[in-house]
Amino acid sequence: MSSAFRVDAYIDGKWVGGERRFPVYNPATGEVLGEVPDLGAAETEQAVAAAHAAFPAWAAKTAKERSIILRRWYDLIMADLDRLGEIITLEGGKPLAEAKGEATYGASFIEWFAEEAKRAYGRTIPTTTSTRRYVTIKQPIGVCAAITPWNFPMAMITRKAGPALAAGNTIVIKPPQQTPLTALALAELGEKAGLPPGVLNVVTTTKSAAVGEVLTTSPLVRKFSFTGSTGIGKKLGAACVGSNVKRISLELGGNAPLIVFADADIDAAVKGAVASKFRNAGQTCVCANRILVEAPIYDVFAKKLAEAVAALKVGDGRQAGVEIGALIDDKAIAKVEELVGQALASGALALTGGTRHAAGPNFYTPTVLSGVTRNMDVFREEIFGPVAPLIKFNGDDEAVSLANDTEYGLASYFFSKDVNRCWRVAERLDYGMVSINDGIFSNEVIPFGGMKESGLGREGGVEGLEEYMDVKFVNFGGF
Ligand code: NAP
C-alpha cells in the first residue's frame, strides 16, 4: 500500500525528502504506513518564502483563471475518492464509508470557492460630498498559513486552502503528525491540476511548536488559520497578533448540547443523536457532547438510545459494515477512560458500554451514560470519544441554562415539533450553529464556526471567502 501514497513533503512545487523522518501509524492495527519528512523551522521558512514569491503571479490571475485550475483539482479528487478514502481510513481510523464521505465533503469546498471567488463583489457607497465617489474592492491578503487537526485529515485543509487559493492567496499547510498522508495526496492532485510552484506547500513535522512559531511570527505570513484545540489556538492566535497583527481564523473546540424536548419525535431524536454523537467515533468538534432530555420522556429515550448504540458495529474501518473505528491514539483512549471512570464514580450509570473494546488497544465500546450532572468532567470537557452522557431537565429555561453552561459555543442541536419553541430556543442558544431536528448539518454552503471560546471566523458559505480577502476602500476625489 505504501507505494500508493506520497511520503515526501511538498515545497515550492518540489517533493522534499530528507534523512529525518517520522512514522505514520494505522490506529486500528498499529502498523506503520510510511515515514514522512520531519521538517523544522528552516524548511518552513523556505515554504513561506516560496509562497511569498508565488503570490504576485497567482494573485494577478483572474478569479476565472484560478477557478479553472481549482475545478481541475476538484475533478481529480472526485475521480480518486476510493484511494483518498482508503488513505483517510488507514491513517485516521474512521470507517471507509465515512472516509469517502469526508473526501467528497472536502472536495466540495474547492468547487464551491472556485465558483464563489468569481462573485467577490465590492460596493459602491453613496457619497457624502458631491466632489467624491466611494467604492470598495476585495483583494487577496497574501501568504496564508494553516495548521489543521487529524479528525478530518482532508476537509480541514480544503476548507482553508479552497477559499485561500480561490481568492488569490498562496498557502503553507502544516498537517497533524498523525495524518500527513492525506495532505500529501491532496498536494499531489493539486500539482496535477496545475497549481503553480509555491502556491500550495505542505510541511510535515513532529516539531509543531517550532514550525508553528515560524507560521505565526513570520512577517511574510499575512493570514493564519487554525483548527484544533482551544488551548493551542489561543496561544497561536496571540502569537499572530503579537508579531505583525495577522488576520486570524480559529476553529476550536466544542461542547455541543443536543436537547430532546418532550414534544419531539423520539425515534427521530434517537437517530439524530446517534448520527451526531457517534460520527468518527465521537471525534468531531460538532459531535453532541451532552444529551439533554426532558423528564417526561427521559426513560424511554434512554432505553431506545442505549439499544441503538449497543447495536453499532465496532472494528477496523476497512471492514464492511463497521460504524465505529479506532480512536486516533492511546492518549485519546486514556482520556475517554478517565472521563467515563470519573462519571461512574460520581454516580452516573452505564446503560451500555463503559469499557474498552476487544477489537484492539485503540477501540472503545460505544457508551451511554445515564444520570450525568453539571459537576462531572464529562459535562464540562470535550469527550472526543464514543460516549453519550444523558442529563435530565425540565422546561425550556433549564434546557437553555444547561446548554449554555460552557465556555464553548460551536454546534448545538435540539429536537422539538413546536415551531414557536424552535424559534425561541434557537435564538437563546449561545452557539454559532443550531441544528433543529437534524443530527448532521455541515456542508460547503453554510458558515461553519463558533462563538465564545470555540473561535473566530467562519469556514464555508460566502462568509468563508471573506476570511481570505481584504476589503479596500477607495475614495475618488477632486470632481
Ligand atoms: P490540537 O492538539 O490543538 O492540534 C491541532 C493542530 O495543532 C495539529 O496540527 C497539531 O500538530 C498542531 N499543534 C499542536 N501543538 C502546537 C503548537 N504548540 N504549535 C503549533 N501547532 C501545534 O488538536 P487535535 O487534538 O489535533 O484536534 C482536536 C481538536 O480540534 C478538538 O478540540 C476539536 O474540537 C477541534 N476541531 C475543531 C474544528 C472546528 O471547526 N471548530 C474542527 C475539527 C476539530 P501535531 O498534532 O502534529 O503536534
Coordinates of C-alpha atoms and ligand atoms in Angstrom, one line a residue:
M1 CA 0.0 0.0 0.0
S2 CA 2.8 2.5 0.8
S3 CA 3.6 2.9 -2.9
A4 CA 0.0 4.2 -3.3
F5 CA 0.8 7.4 -1.4
R6 CA 3.3 10.1 -1.3
V7 CA 5.7 10.2 1.6
D8 CA 7.6 13.4 0.8
A9 CA 6.7 16.9 1.8
Y10 CA 5.8 19.5 -0.9
I11 CA 7.5 22.8 -1.0
D12 CA 7.8 25.2 -4.0
G13 CA 6.5 22.6 -6.4
K14 CA 9.1 20.1 -5.3
W15 CA 8.8 16.9 -3.4
V16 CA 11.2 17.3 -0.4
G17 CA 12.6 14.2 1.3
G18 CA 15.4 14.1 3.8
E19 CA 17.0 11.8 6.3
R20 CA 14.9 12.8 9.3
R21 CA 11.6 11.1 9.1
F22 CA 8.8 10.0 11.4
P23 CA 6.4 7.1 11.1
V24 CA 2.7 7.4 10.4
Y25 CA 0.6 4.7 12.1
N26 CA -2.7 2.9 11.3
P27 CA -4.5 3.5 14.6
A28 CA -6.6 0.3 14.1
T29 CA -3.6 -2.0 13.9
G30 CA -0.5 -0.1 15.0
E31 CA 1.1 -0.9 11.6
V32 CA 3.5 1.7 10.2
L33 CA 2.0 3.1 6.9
G34 CA 5.0 5.1 5.8
E35 CA 7.6 7.6 7.0
V36 CA 7.4 11.3 6.1
P37 CA 10.0 14.1 6.5
D38 CA 10.3 15.6 9.9
L39 CA 10.9 19.2 8.8
G40 CA 11.8 22.1 11.0
A41 CA 11.9 25.9 11.1
A42 CA 14.3 26.3 8.2
E43 CA 12.2 24.3 5.8
T44 CA 9.1 26.1 7.0
E45 CA 10.8 29.4 6.2
Q46 CA 11.6 28.1 2.7
A47 CA 8.0 27.2 2.2
V48 CA 6.9 30.7 3.4
A49 CA 9.4 32.3 1.0
A50 CA 8.2 30.1 -1.9
A51 CA 4.6 31.1 -1.1
H52 CA 5.6 34.7 -0.9
A53 CA 7.4 34.5 -4.3
A54 CA 4.5 32.8 -5.9
F55 CA 1.9 35.3 -4.6
P56 CA 2.1 38.1 -7.1
A57 CA 1.6 36.0 -10.2
W58 CA -1.2 33.9 -8.6
A59 CA -3.0 37.0 -7.3
A60 CA -2.7 38.6 -10.8
K61 CA -4.7 35.9 -12.4
T62 CA -8.4 36.5 -12.8
A63 CA -10.7 34.7 -10.5
K64 CA -11.9 32.7 -13.5
E65 CA -8.4 31.6 -14.4
R66 CA -7.8 30.4 -10.9
S67 CA -11.2 28.8 -10.8
I68 CA -10.3 26.7 -13.9
I69 CA -7.3 25.2 -12.1
L70 CA -9.2 24.7 -8.9
R71 CA -12.1 23.0 -10.7
R72 CA -9.5 20.6 -12.2
W73 CA -8.2 19.9 -8.7
Y74 CA -11.8 19.2 -7.6
D75 CA -12.4 16.8 -10.5
L76 CA -9.1 14.9 -9.8
I77 CA -10.1 14.5 -6.2
M78 CA -13.6 13.2 -7.2
A79 CA -12.0 10.8 -9.6
D80 CA -9.8 9.5 -6.8
L81 CA -12.3 9.1 -4.0
D82 CA -11.6 5.4 -3.4
R83 CA -7.9 5.9 -2.9
L84 CA -8.3 9.1 -0.8
G85 CA -10.9 7.4 1.3
E86 CA -8.6 4.5 1.9
I87 CA -5.7 6.8 3.0
I88 CA -8.1 8.7 5.4
T89 CA -9.2 5.4 6.9
L90 CA -5.7 4.0 7.1
E91 CA -4.2 6.9 9.0
G92 CA -7.2 8.3 10.8
G93 CA -9.2 5.1 11.7
K94 CA -12.7 6.2 10.5
P95 CA -14.8 3.7 8.7
L96 CA -14.3 3.7 4.9
A97 CA -17.8 5.0 4.1
E98 CA -17.2 7.9 6.4
A99 CA -13.8 8.5 4.9
K100 CA -15.1 8.6 1.4
G101 CA -17.8 10.9 2.6
E102 CA -15.1 13.2 4.1
A103 CA -13.2 13.2 0.7
T104 CA -16.4 14.2 -1.1
Y105 CA -17.2 16.8 1.6
G106 CA -13.6 18.1 1.4
A107 CA -13.7 18.4 -2.3
S108 CA -16.9 20.4 -2.2
F109 CA -15.1 23.3 -0.6
I110 CA -12.7 23.5 -3.6
E111 CA -15.6 23.5 -6.0
W112 CA -17.6 26.0 -4.0
F113 CA -14.9 28.6 -3.5
A114 CA -13.6 28.3 -7.1
E115 CA -17.1 29.4 -8.1
E116 CA -17.7 31.9 -5.2
A117 CA -14.4 33.8 -5.8
K118 CA -15.8 34.9 -9.2
R119 CA -18.5 36.8 -7.2
A120 CA -16.3 38.6 -4.8
Y121 CA -18.0 41.9 -5.4
G122 CA -17.1 45.2 -3.9
R123 CA -19.6 48.0 -3.3
T124 CA -20.3 51.5 -4.4
I125 CA -21.2 53.7 -1.5
P126 CA -23.4 56.7 -1.9
T127 CA -21.2 59.7 -1.5
T128 CA -21.5 62.2 1.4
T129 CA -19.9 65.0 -0.7
S130 CA -20.6 65.9 -4.3
T131 CA -16.9 66.1 -5.1
R132 CA -16.1 62.5 -4.1
R133 CA -17.1 58.9 -5.2
Y134 CA -16.6 55.9 -2.9
V135 CA -16.1 52.2 -3.8
T136 CA -14.7 49.1 -2.0
I137 CA -12.8 46.4 -3.8
K138 CA -11.8 43.0 -2.4
Q139 CA -8.2 41.7 -2.7
P140 CA -6.3 38.7 -1.6
I141 CA -4.4 39.1 1.7
G142 CA -1.0 37.4 0.7
V143 CA 0.7 34.4 2.2
C144 CA -1.7 32.3 4.3
A145 CA -0.6 29.6 6.8
A146 CA -2.8 26.8 8.1
I147 CA -2.4 24.3 10.9
T148 CA -5.0 21.5 10.8
P149 CA -6.1 18.6 13.1
W150 CA -6.3 14.8 12.4
N151 CA -10.0 14.3 12.8
F152 CA -10.8 15.4 9.3
P153 CA -7.4 15.0 7.5
M154 CA -8.7 16.3 4.2
A155 CA -11.7 18.6 4.9
M156 CA -10.0 20.7 7.5
I157 CA -7.4 21.5 4.8
T158 CA -9.7 22.2 1.9
R159 CA -11.9 24.5 4.0
K160 CA -8.9 26.7 4.2
A161 CA -6.9 26.1 1.0
G162 CA -10.1 26.3 -1.1
P163 CA -11.0 29.9 -0.2
A164 CA -7.4 31.0 0.2
L165 CA -6.3 29.9 -3.3
A166 CA -9.6 30.9 -5.0
A167 CA -9.2 34.4 -3.6
G168 CA -5.7 34.7 -5.0
N169 CA -3.6 33.9 -1.9
T170 CA -0.9 31.3 -1.6
I171 CA -0.7 28.9 1.4
V172 CA 1.6 26.9 3.6
I173 CA -0.1 24.0 5.4
K174 CA 1.1 22.1 8.4
P175 CA -0.9 18.9 8.7
P176 CA -1.0 17.0 12.0
Q177 CA 1.6 14.4 12.6
Q178 CA -1.0 11.6 12.8
T179 CA -2.5 12.2 9.3
P180 CA 0.0 13.8 6.9
L181 CA -0.5 11.3 4.1
T182 CA -3.9 12.7 3.1
A183 CA -2.5 16.2 2.9
L184 CA 0.3 15.0 0.7
A185 CA -2.1 13.1 -1.6
L186 CA -4.1 16.3 -1.9
A187 CA -1.0 18.3 -2.8
E188 CA -0.1 15.7 -5.4
L189 CA -3.5 16.1 -7.1
G190 CA -3.1 19.9 -6.8
E191 CA 0.2 19.7 -8.7
K192 CA -1.5 17.6 -11.4
A193 CA -4.3 20.1 -11.6
G194 CA -1.7 22.8 -12.5
L195 CA -1.3 24.8 -9.3
P196 CA 2.0 26.7 -9.9
P197 CA 5.0 26.0 -7.7
G198 CA 4.8 27.8 -4.3
V199 CA 1.1 28.3 -4.4
L200 CA 0.4 25.3 -2.2
N201 CA 3.0 23.9 0.2
V202 CA 2.8 21.1 2.8
V203 CA 5.3 21.0 5.6
T204 CA 5.2 17.6 7.5
T205 CA 6.7 17.6 11.0
T206 CA 6.6 16.4 14.6
K207 CA 8.1 19.7 15.7
S208 CA 4.7 21.5 15.8
A209 CA 5.9 24.3 18.1
A210 CA 8.9 25.2 16.0
V211 CA 7.0 25.1 12.7
G212 CA 4.1 26.9 14.3
E213 CA 6.4 29.7 15.6
V214 CA 7.5 30.4 12.0
L215 CA 4.0 30.4 10.7
T216 CA 2.6 32.7 13.4
T217 CA 5.5 35.1 13.6
S218 CA 6.9 35.3 10.1
P219 CA 6.4 38.9 8.7
L220 CA 5.8 37.3 5.3
V221 CA 2.7 35.5 6.5
R222 CA -0.4 37.8 6.5
K223 CA -3.2 35.4 7.5
F224 CA -3.2 32.4 9.8
S225 CA -5.9 29.8 10.1
F226 CA -6.0 27.2 12.8
T227 CA -8.3 24.3 13.5
G228 CA -7.7 22.4 16.7
S229 CA -8.0 22.6 20.4
T230 CA -8.9 25.9 22.2
G231 CA -5.7 25.9 24.3
I232 CA -3.3 25.7 21.4
G233 CA -5.5 28.1 19.3
K234 CA -5.4 30.8 21.9
K235 CA -1.6 30.6 22.1
L236 CA -1.1 30.6 18.3
G237 CA -3.7 33.4 17.9
A238 CA -1.9 35.6 20.5
A239 CA 1.5 35.0 18.7
C240 CA -0.1 36.1 15.4
V241 CA -1.4 39.3 16.8
G242 CA 1.8 39.9 18.7
S243 CA 4.0 39.6 15.7
N244 CA 2.6 41.5 12.8
V245 CA -1.2 41.6 13.6
K246 CA -2.0 38.8 11.1
R247 CA -5.6 38.2 10.2
I248 CA -6.7 35.1 12.1
S249 CA -9.3 32.4 11.9
L250 CA -9.6 30.0 14.8
E251 CA -11.8 26.9 14.6
L252 CA -11.6 25.5 18.1
G253 CA -13.2 23.0 20.4
G254 CA -16.8 22.4 21.1
N255 CA -19.1 21.0 23.8
A256 CA -22.3 20.6 21.8
P257 CA -25.6 20.1 23.6
L258 CA -28.3 18.0 21.9
I259 CA -31.6 18.8 23.6
V260 CA -34.6 16.5 23.3
F261 CA -37.9 18.2 24.3
A262 CA -40.8 16.1 25.5
D263 CA -42.8 17.0 22.3
A264 CA -40.0 15.6 20.0
D265 CA -40.3 12.7 17.7
I266 CA -38.4 10.3 19.9
D267 CA -37.3 7.9 17.2
A268 CA -36.0 10.8 15.0
A269 CA -34.2 12.2 18.1
V270 CA -32.5 8.9 18.8
K271 CA -31.4 8.7 15.1
G272 CA -30.1 12.2 15.2
A273 CA -28.3 11.7 18.5
V274 CA -26.5 8.6 17.2
A275 CA -25.6 10.4 13.9
S276 CA -24.3 13.4 15.7
K277 CA -22.6 11.7 18.7
F278 CA -21.0 8.7 17.1
R279 CA -19.7 10.1 13.8
N280 CA -16.0 9.4 13.6
A281 CA -16.3 7.6 16.9
G282 CA -17.3 10.8 18.6
Q283 CA -14.1 12.6 17.4
T284 CA -15.6 15.7 15.8
C285 CA -15.8 19.2 17.1
V286 CA -19.6 19.2 16.4
C287 CA -20.3 15.8 18.0
A288 CA -23.1 16.0 20.5
N289 CA -21.2 16.1 23.8
R290 CA -24.1 16.3 26.2
I291 CA -27.6 14.9 25.5
L292 CA -30.2 16.8 27.5
V293 CA -33.5 15.0 27.7
E294 CA -36.8 16.4 29.2
A295 CA -38.0 14.5 32.2
P296 CA -41.3 13.0 30.9
I297 CA -39.5 11.1 28.0
Y298 CA -36.1 10.6 29.7
D299 CA -36.5 6.9 30.4
V300 CA -38.0 5.9 27.1
F301 CA -35.4 7.9 25.2
A302 CA -32.5 6.5 27.3
K303 CA -33.7 2.9 26.6
K304 CA -34.1 3.5 22.9
L305 CA -30.7 5.2 22.6
A306 CA -28.9 2.5 24.6
E307 CA -30.4 -0.1 22.2
A308 CA -29.3 1.8 19.1
V309 CA -25.8 2.4 20.5
A310 CA -25.3 -1.2 21.6
A311 CA -26.0 -2.3 18.0
L312 CA -23.2 -0.2 16.5
K313 CA -20.6 -2.3 14.8
V314 CA -17.0 -1.6 16.1
G315 CA -13.9 -2.6 14.2
D316 CA -11.2 -1.8 11.7
G317 CA -12.6 0.9 9.5
R318 CA -11.7 -1.1 6.4
Q319 CA -14.1 -3.9 7.3
A320 CA -17.5 -3.8 5.6
G321 CA -20.3 -2.6 7.9
V322 CA -18.1 -1.1 10.6
E323 CA -19.6 2.1 12.1
I324 CA -17.2 2.8 14.9
G325 CA -13.5 2.7 14.1
A326 CA -10.4 3.1 16.2
L327 CA -9.8 6.3 18.2
I328 CA -6.8 8.2 17.0
D329 CA -4.2 7.0 19.6
D330 CA -3.6 5.8 23.1
K331 CA -3.9 9.3 24.6
A332 CA -7.5 9.5 23.2
I333 CA -8.4 6.2 24.8
A334 CA -6.9 7.1 28.1
K335 CA -8.9 10.4 28.2
V336 CA -12.2 8.7 27.4
E337 CA -11.5 6.1 30.1
E338 CA -10.7 8.7 32.6
L339 CA -13.9 10.8 31.9
V340 CA -16.1 7.7 32.0
G341 CA -14.5 6.4 35.2
Q342 CA -14.9 9.8 36.9
A343 CA -18.6 10.0 35.9
L344 CA -19.3 6.4 37.1
A345 CA -17.5 7.1 40.4
S346 CA -19.7 10.2 40.8
G347 CA -23.0 8.4 40.4
A348 CA -23.6 8.0 36.6
L349 CA -24.7 4.7 35.3
A350 CA -23.5 3.0 32.0
L351 CA -26.7 1.8 30.2
T352 CA -24.4 0.2 27.6
G353 CA -20.6 0.2 27.1
G354 CA -18.3 1.8 29.6
T355 CA -15.2 -0.2 28.8
R356 CA -12.5 -0.6 26.1
H357 CA -13.4 -2.8 23.2
A358 CA -11.8 -6.1 22.3
A359 CA -11.1 -5.0 18.7
G360 CA -7.7 -3.6 19.8
P361 CA -5.9 -1.2 22.1
N362 CA -7.4 1.9 20.4
F363 CA -11.0 0.8 20.4
Y364 CA -13.7 1.9 22.9
T365 CA -17.1 0.4 23.3
P366 CA -19.9 2.8 22.3
T367 CA -21.3 4.0 25.6
V368 CA -24.4 5.7 27.0
L369 CA -24.2 7.2 30.5
S370 CA -27.3 8.0 32.4
G371 CA -27.6 10.4 35.4
V372 CA -24.9 12.8 34.3
T373 CA -24.8 16.2 36.2
R374 CA -23.2 19.6 35.7
N375 CA -20.4 18.9 38.2
M376 CA -18.9 15.9 36.2
D377 CA -16.0 16.4 33.9
V378 CA -17.9 14.6 31.1
F379 CA -20.3 17.5 31.2
R380 CA -17.6 20.1 31.0
E381 CA -15.0 18.7 28.7
E382 CA -14.9 17.7 25.1
I383 CA -15.1 13.9 25.2
F384 CA -13.8 13.1 21.7
G385 CA -14.9 9.5 22.0
P386 CA -18.0 7.3 21.6
V387 CA -19.6 8.2 24.8
A388 CA -23.1 9.8 25.2
P389 CA -23.8 11.4 28.5
L390 CA -27.6 11.9 29.4
I391 CA -28.7 14.8 31.5
K392 CA -32.4 15.2 32.7
F393 CA -34.1 18.6 32.6
N394 CA -37.5 20.3 33.0
G395 CA -38.7 23.1 30.7
D396 CA -37.0 25.5 28.2
D397 CA -35.3 27.6 30.8
E398 CA -33.4 24.7 32.4
A399 CA -32.5 23.3 28.9
V400 CA -31.1 26.6 27.7
S401 CA -29.2 27.2 31.0
L402 CA -27.6 23.7 30.9
A403 CA -26.8 24.0 27.2
N404 CA -25.2 27.4 27.6
D405 CA -23.3 26.5 30.7
T406 CA -19.9 26.1 28.9
E407 CA -17.1 28.3 27.6
Y408 CA -17.6 26.7 24.2
G409 CA -20.1 27.8 21.5
L410 CA -19.7 25.8 18.3
A411 CA -22.6 23.5 17.4
S412 CA -25.9 22.8 19.2
Y413 CA -28.9 20.6 18.3
F414 CA -32.4 20.2 19.5
F415 CA -35.5 18.2 18.7
S416 CA -39.0 19.6 19.1
K417 CA -42.2 19.7 17.0
D418 CA -43.3 23.0 18.4
V419 CA -42.4 25.7 15.9
N420 CA -42.6 28.6 18.4
R421 CA -40.2 26.7 20.7
C422 CA -37.9 26.1 17.8
W423 CA -37.5 29.9 17.2
R424 CA -37.3 30.7 20.9
V425 CA -34.7 28.2 21.7
A426 CA -32.6 28.7 18.6
E427 CA -32.4 32.4 19.4
R428 CA -31.4 31.7 23.1
L429 CA -28.6 29.2 22.4
D430 CA -25.1 30.8 22.5
Y431 CA -23.8 28.8 19.6
G432 CA -22.5 29.6 16.1
M433 CA -24.6 26.8 14.7
V434 CA -28.0 25.5 15.7
S435 CA -29.4 22.4 14.1
I436 CA -33.1 21.7 14.6
N437 CA -34.5 18.1 14.2
D438 CA -31.3 17.0 12.4
G439 CA -28.1 15.4 13.8
I440 CA -25.9 16.3 10.8
F441 CA -25.7 19.7 9.1
S442 CA -22.3 20.6 7.8
N443 CA -21.6 21.3 4.1
E444 CA -19.7 23.8 1.9
V445 CA -22.5 26.4 1.6
I446 CA -23.1 27.2 5.3
P447 CA -21.0 29.4 7.5
F448 CA -19.3 26.9 9.9
G449 CA -17.8 28.4 13.1
G450 CA -18.2 29.2 16.7
M451 CA -19.0 31.8 19.3
K452 CA -17.2 32.2 22.7
E453 CA -14.1 30.1 23.1
S454 CA -14.9 28.0 20.0
G455 CA -13.2 30.5 17.9
L456 CA -13.2 33.3 15.4
G457 CA -14.3 33.4 11.8
R458 CA -16.3 31.1 9.6
E459 CA -15.5 28.4 7.1
G460 CA -17.7 27.7 4.1
G461 CA -20.5 29.8 2.7
V462 CA -20.0 33.3 1.4
E463 CA -18.5 34.1 4.8
G464 CA -15.7 31.6 4.3
L465 CA -14.3 33.7 1.4
E466 CA -14.3 36.9 3.3
E467 CA -11.8 35.4 5.7
Y468 CA -9.2 35.4 2.9
M469 CA -9.8 38.8 1.4
D470 CA -9.0 42.3 2.4
V471 CA -11.7 44.9 1.9
K472 CA -10.1 48.1 0.4
F473 CA -11.9 51.4 0.4
V474 CA -11.1 53.7 -2.5
N475 CA -12.0 57.4 -2.5
F476 CA -12.2 59.1 -5.9
G477 CA -11.8 62.8 -5.0
G478 CA -11.3 66.0 -6.9
F479 CA -14.5 66.1 -9.0
Ligands
NAP1 P1 -4.5 20.1 18.7 O1 -3.8 19.3 19.6 O2 -4.8 21.5 19.1 O3 -3.8 20.0 17.3 C1 -4.2 20.7 16.2 C2 -3.0 21.0 15.3 O4 -2.2 21.9 16.0 C3 -2.2 19.8 14.9 O5 -1.7 20.0 13.6 C4 -1.1 19.9 15.9 O6 0.1 19.3 15.4 C5 -0.9 21.4 16.0 N1 -0.2 21.8 17.2 C6 -0.2 21.3 18.4 N2 0.5 22.0 19.3 C7 1.1 23.0 18.6 C8 1.9 24.1 18.9 N3 2.4 24.3 20.1 N4 2.2 25.0 17.9 C9 1.8 24.8 16.6 N5 1.0 23.8 16.3 C10 0.6 22.9 17.2 O7 -6.0 19.5 18.4 P2 -6.3 18.0 17.9 O8 -6.3 17.2 19.1 O9 -5.4 17.6 16.8 O10 -7.7 18.2 17.3 C11 -8.9 18.1 18.1 C12 -9.4 19.5 18.4 O11 -9.7 20.2 17.2 C13 -10.7 19.4 19.2 O12 -10.7 20.4 20.2 C14 -11.7 19.7 18.1 O13 -12.9 20.2 18.7 C15 -11.0 20.7 17.3 N6 -11.6 20.9 16.0 C16 -12.3 22.0 15.7 C17 -13.0 22.1 14.5 C18 -13.7 23.4 14.2 O14 -14.1 23.6 13.0 N7 -14.1 24.2 15.2 C19 -12.9 21.1 13.6 C20 -12.2 20.0 13.9 C21 -11.5 19.9 15.1 P3 0.6 17.9 16.0 O15 -0.6 17.1 16.4 O16 1.4 17.3 14.8 O17 1.5 18.2 17.1

